[in-house]
Amino acid sequence: MPEGARHGWDGLTEPIVEHGSEGLDMARSRRLSRASLRRIGRRCLVVALVLAAIPVVLTFLYLPSFVHPVSTLMLKDLATFSGYDRRWVSIDDVAPVLAHSVIMSEDGQFCFHRGVDLGELRGVVDDALAGEATRGASTITMQTVKNLFLWSRPLGSVRKVVELPLAVYFDAVMSKRRIMEIYLNIAEWGPGIYGIEAAARHHFGVSAKQLSRRQAALLAVS
């Protein structure tokens, strides 16, 4: 082969081989990156499904009246060795005036809505769109699922998004009576004081069944 032709041929082949190798490496890297992203995505999906399944399963476990659920704040107190006072009582051993006071203070439509008070929720959205200060729209059911399954801070807005469907589901599975019983026994009525029995004894020195109308009203707004 003539010398000039050989140089010309070399000039054509060397860059092609070099660029071909780089192209293969880049393609391989892209495939590996996509595979890694798919693996991460699958793992995130599995974690999300497991987290979503926990409240669904626990809700059914909490149906029987002999089961006494604990809140996430109680678990936090246990984990940090803070300790807490909680004495579970049946709804039958709570003064009726206390439940009525809580409903009037926290959720006037408790007996009628399906976990979420759509009227109050629309009012909050309208206030937010108008740039006005928003009022609370949490129902007793929403507060119950928050206390049982979710967190208080941070990411309160994210929690609310999760809280809404959970409240609807919880209300569909649980009776109103059982929801109220759980709420009264896991709500925090002071630092480390959980449940209405512990609150009544701590604040007034009486049992939850002995609460007067005035005492019930004070606890309901505390």
CSV table of C-alpha atoms in Angstrom, one decimal:
chain,number,residue,atom,x,y,z
A,1,MET,CA,0.0,0.0,0.0
A,2,PRO,CA,1.4,3.4,-0.9
A,3,GLU,CA,2.7,5.4,2.1
A,4,GLY,CA,0.3,8.3,1.5
A,5,ALA,CA,-2.6,5.9,1.3
A,6,ARG,CA,-1.6,4.2,4.6
A,7,HIS,CA,-1.4,7.5,6.4
A,8,GLY,CA,-4.8,8.4,5.0
A,9,TRP,CA,-6.2,5.1,6.1
A,10,ASP,CA,-4.7,5.5,9.6
A,11,GLY,CA,-6.1,8.9,9.9
A,12,LEU,CA,-9.6,7.5,9.2
A,13,THR,CA,-9.4,4.4,11.4
A,14,GLU,CA,-7.8,5.8,14.6
A,15,PRO,CA,-10.4,8.4,15.4
A,16,ILE,CA,-13.2,5.9,14.6
A,17,VAL,CA,-11.9,3.4,17.0
A,18,GLU,CA,-11.3,6.0,19.7
A,19,HIS,CA,-14.8,7.6,19.4
A,20,GLY,CA,-16.5,4.2,19.2
A,21,SER,CA,-14.9,3.2,22.5
A,22,GLU,CA,-16.0,6.4,24.1
A,23,GLY,CA,-19.5,5.9,22.7
A,24,LEU,CA,-19.8,2.4,24.1
A,25,ASP,CA,-18.6,3.6,27.6
A,26,MET,CA,-21.2,6.4,27.5
A,27,ALA,CA,-23.9,4.1,26.5
A,28,ARG,CA,-22.9,1.6,29.2
A,29,SER,CA,-22.9,4.4,31.8
A,30,ARG,CA,-26.4,5.6,30.7
A,31,ARG,CA,-27.7,2.0,31.0
A,32,LEU,CA,-26.2,1.6,34.4
A,33,SER,CA,-27.6,4.9,35.5
A,34,ARG,CA,-31.1,4.0,34.3
A,35,ALA,CA,-30.9,0.6,36.0
A,36,SER,CA,-29.8,2.3,39.2
A,37,LEU,CA,-32.7,4.8,39.0
A,38,ARG,CA,-35.1,1.9,38.4
A,39,ARG,CA,-33.8,0.0,41.4
A,40,ILE,CA,-34.1,3.1,43.6
A,41,GLY,CA,-37.5,3.8,42.3
A,42,ARG,CA,-38.7,0.2,43.0
A,43,ARG,CA,-37.2,0.4,46.5
A,44,CYS,CA,-39.0,3.7,47.2
A,45,LEU,CA,-42.2,2.3,45.9
A,46,VAL,CA,-41.9,-0.7,48.2
A,47,VAL,CA,-41.2,1.5,51.2
A,48,ALA,CA,-44.2,3.8,50.3
A,49,LEU,CA,-46.5,0.7,50.0
A,50,VAL,CA,-45.3,-0.6,53.4
A,51,LEU,CA,-45.8,2.7,55.1
A,52,ALA,CA,-49.3,3.0,53.5
A,53,ALA,CA,-50.2,-0.5,54.6
A,54,ILE,CA,-49.3,0.1,58.3
A,55,PRO,CA,-52.3,2.4,59.1
A,56,VAL,CA,-54.6,0.2,57.0
A,57,VAL,CA,-53.7,-2.9,59.0
A,58,LEU,CA,-53.5,-1.2,62.4
A,59,THR,CA,-57.0,0.3,61.9
A,60,PHE,CA,-58.5,-3.2,61.7
A,61,LEU,CA,-56.4,-4.3,64.7
A,62,TYR,CA,-57.8,-1.4,66.7
A,63,LEU,CA,-61.4,-2.3,66.1
A,64,PRO,CA,-61.9,-4.4,69.2
A,65,SER,CA,-62.6,-2.5,72.3
A,66,PHE,CA,-60.1,-4.5,74.4
A,67,VAL,CA,-57.3,-3.2,72.2
A,68,HIS,CA,-55.7,0.0,73.7
A,69,PRO,CA,-53.8,1.9,71.0
A,70,VAL,CA,-50.9,4.2,71.7
A,71,SER,CA,-50.0,7.4,69.9
A,72,THR,CA,-46.9,8.3,68.1
A,73,LEU,CA,-46.2,10.9,70.8
A,74,MET,CA,-46.3,8.2,73.4
A,75,LEU,CA,-43.9,6.1,71.4
A,76,LYS,CA,-41.6,9.1,71.2
A,77,ASP,CA,-41.7,9.6,74.9
A,78,LEU,CA,-40.9,5.9,75.4
A,79,ALA,CA,-38.0,6.1,72.9
A,80,THR,CA,-36.6,9.2,74.7
A,81,PHE,CA,-37.1,7.7,78.2
A,82,SER,CA,-39.4,10.6,79.0
A,83,GLY,CA,-42.2,8.5,80.3
A,84,TYR,CA,-45.9,9.4,80.3
A,85,ASP,CA,-49.1,8.9,82.3
A,86,ARG,CA,-52.0,7.2,80.4
A,87,ARG,CA,-54.8,5.2,82.0
A,88,TRP,CA,-57.2,3.7,79.4
A,89,VAL,CA,-60.9,4.0,80.2
A,90,SER,CA,-63.9,2.7,78.3
A,91,ILE,CA,-66.2,5.4,76.8
A,92,ASP,CA,-68.8,4.1,79.3
A,93,ASP,CA,-66.6,5.3,82.1
A,94,VAL,CA,-66.3,8.9,80.8
A,95,ALA,CA,-68.8,11.6,81.8
A,96,PRO,CA,-71.1,12.2,78.8
A,97,VAL,CA,-70.7,15.9,79.3
A,98,LEU,CA,-67.0,15.5,78.5
A,99,ALA,CA,-67.6,14.0,75.0
A,100,HIS,CA,-70.3,16.6,74.3
A,101,SER,CA,-67.9,19.4,75.3
A,102,VAL,CA,-65.1,18.0,73.1
A,103,ILE,CA,-67.5,17.8,70.1
A,104,MET,CA,-68.6,21.4,70.6
A,105,SER,CA,-65.1,22.6,71.0
A,106,GLU,CA,-63.3,20.6,68.4
A,107,ASP,CA,-65.7,19.3,65.8
A,108,GLY,CA,-69.4,20.3,65.8
A,109,GLN,CA,-70.2,18.1,62.8
A,110,PHE,CA,-68.5,15.0,64.2
A,111,CYS,CA,-71.6,12.9,64.2
A,112,PHE,CA,-72.5,13.8,60.6
A,113,HIS,CA,-69.4,14.0,58.5
A,114,ARG,CA,-67.3,11.1,57.1
A,115,GLY,CA,-64.0,11.9,58.7
A,116,VAL,CA,-63.5,15.2,56.9
A,117,ASP,CA,-65.7,18.3,57.3
A,118,LEU,CA,-65.9,19.4,53.7
A,119,GLY,CA,-67.6,22.7,54.6
A,120,GLU,CA,-64.8,23.7,56.9
A,121,LEU,CA,-62.2,22.5,54.4
A,122,ARG,CA,-63.7,24.6,51.6
A,123,GLY,CA,-63.6,27.6,54.0
A,124,VAL,CA,-59.9,27.1,54.7
A,125,VAL,CA,-59.2,26.9,50.9
A,126,ASP,CA,-61.2,30.0,50.2
A,127,ASP,CA,-59.4,31.9,53.0
A,128,ALA,CA,-56.1,30.8,51.7
A,129,LEU,CA,-56.9,31.8,48.1
A,130,ALA,CA,-58.1,35.2,49.4
A,131,GLY,CA,-54.9,35.7,51.4
A,132,GLU,CA,-56.6,35.6,54.7
A,133,ALA,CA,-55.6,33.9,57.9
A,134,THR,CA,-56.8,30.3,57.7
A,135,ARG,CA,-58.8,28.7,60.5
A,136,GLY,CA,-58.4,25.1,61.7
A,137,ALA,CA,-60.4,22.5,59.9
A,138,SER,CA,-59.2,19.3,61.7
A,139,THR,CA,-62.0,17.0,62.7
A,140,ILE,CA,-61.8,14.7,65.7
A,141,THR,CA,-61.2,11.8,63.3
A,142,MET,CA,-58.3,13.7,61.6
A,143,GLN,CA,-56.7,14.4,64.9
A,144,THR,CA,-57.1,10.7,65.9
A,145,VAL,CA,-55.4,9.4,62.8
A,146,LYS,CA,-52.7,12.0,63.2
A,147,ASN,CA,-52.1,11.0,66.8
A,148,LEU,CA,-52.1,7.3,65.9
A,149,PHE,CA,-50.1,7.2,62.7
A,150,LEU,CA,-48.5,10.5,61.7
A,151,TRP,CA,-46.3,13.2,63.0
A,152,SER,CA,-46.9,16.8,64.3
A,153,ARG,CA,-43.9,18.7,62.9
A,154,PRO,CA,-42.2,19.4,60.6
A,155,LEU,CA,-43.8,19.1,57.1
A,156,GLY,CA,-47.3,19.9,58.4
A,157,SER,CA,-48.6,20.5,54.9
A,158,VAL,CA,-47.4,17.1,53.7
A,159,ARG,CA,-49.0,15.5,56.8
A,160,LYS,CA,-52.3,17.1,56.0
A,161,VAL,CA,-52.3,15.6,52.5
A,162,VAL,CA,-51.8,12.2,54.0
A,163,GLU,CA,-54.2,12.8,56.9
A,164,LEU,CA,-57.3,13.5,54.7
A,165,PRO,CA,-57.7,10.1,53.0
A,166,LEU,CA,-56.6,8.3,56.2
A,167,ALA,CA,-59.4,10.1,58.1
A,168,VAL,CA,-62.0,9.1,55.5
A,169,TYR,CA,-60.8,5.5,55.6
A,170,PHE,CA,-60.7,5.4,59.4
A,171,ASP,CA,-64.2,6.8,59.6
A,172,ALA,CA,-65.5,4.2,57.1
A,173,VAL,CA,-64.0,1.3,59.2
A,174,MET,CA,-64.6,2.6,62.8
A,175,SER,CA,-67.8,3.5,64.6
A,176,LYS,CA,-68.1,7.1,65.8
A,177,ARG,CA,-68.2,5.7,69.4
A,178,ARG,CA,-64.9,3.8,68.9
A,179,ILE,CA,-63.3,6.9,67.3
A,180,MET,CA,-64.3,9.0,70.2
A,181,GLU,CA,-63.1,6.4,72.7
A,182,ILE,CA,-59.6,6.2,71.1
A,183,TYR,CA,-59.4,10.0,70.7
A,184,LEU,CA,-60.2,10.6,74.4
A,185,ASN,CA,-57.6,8.0,75.4
A,186,ILE,CA,-54.6,9.1,73.3
A,187,ALA,CA,-55.1,12.9,73.2
A,188,GLU,CA,-52.4,14.8,75.1
A,189,TRP,CA,-53.9,16.9,77.9
A,190,GLY,CA,-50.6,18.3,79.2
A,191,PRO,CA,-46.9,17.4,79.0
A,192,GLY,CA,-46.7,13.6,79.3
A,193,ILE,CA,-50.4,13.4,80.2
A,194,TYR,CA,-52.3,11.2,77.7
A,195,GLY,CA,-56.0,10.2,77.9
A,196,ILE,CA,-58.9,11.7,79.7
A,197,GLU,CA,-58.6,9.6,82.9
A,198,ALA,CA,-55.0,10.7,83.5
A,199,ALA,CA,-56.0,14.3,82.7
A,200,ALA,CA,-59.0,14.3,85.0
A,201,ARG,CA,-57.0,12.9,87.9
A,202,HIS,CA,-54.0,15.2,87.2
A,203,HIS,CA,-56.0,18.5,86.9
A,204,PHE,CA,-59.0,17.9,89.1
A,205,GLY,CA,-58.3,14.8,91.3
A,206,VAL,CA,-61.4,13.0,90.0
A,207,SER,CA,-62.0,10.2,87.6
A,208,ALA,CA,-63.2,10.8,84.0
A,209,LYS,CA,-66.6,9.6,85.0
A,210,GLN,CA,-66.9,12.2,87.8
A,211,LEU,CA,-66.1,15.3,85.8
A,212,SER,CA,-68.4,18.2,86.2
A,213,ARG,CA,-69.8,20.3,83.4
A,214,ARG,CA,-67.3,23.1,84.2
A,215,GLN,CA,-64.3,20.7,84.5
A,216,ALA,CA,-65.3,19.0,81.2
A,217,ALA,CA,-65.5,22.4,79.4
A,218,LEU,CA,-62.1,23.4,80.8
A,219,LEU,CA,-60.5,20.2,79.5
A,220,ALA,CA,-62.2,20.4,76.2
A,221,VAL,CA,-60.6,23.8,75.4
A,222,SER,CA,-57.2,23.1,76.9
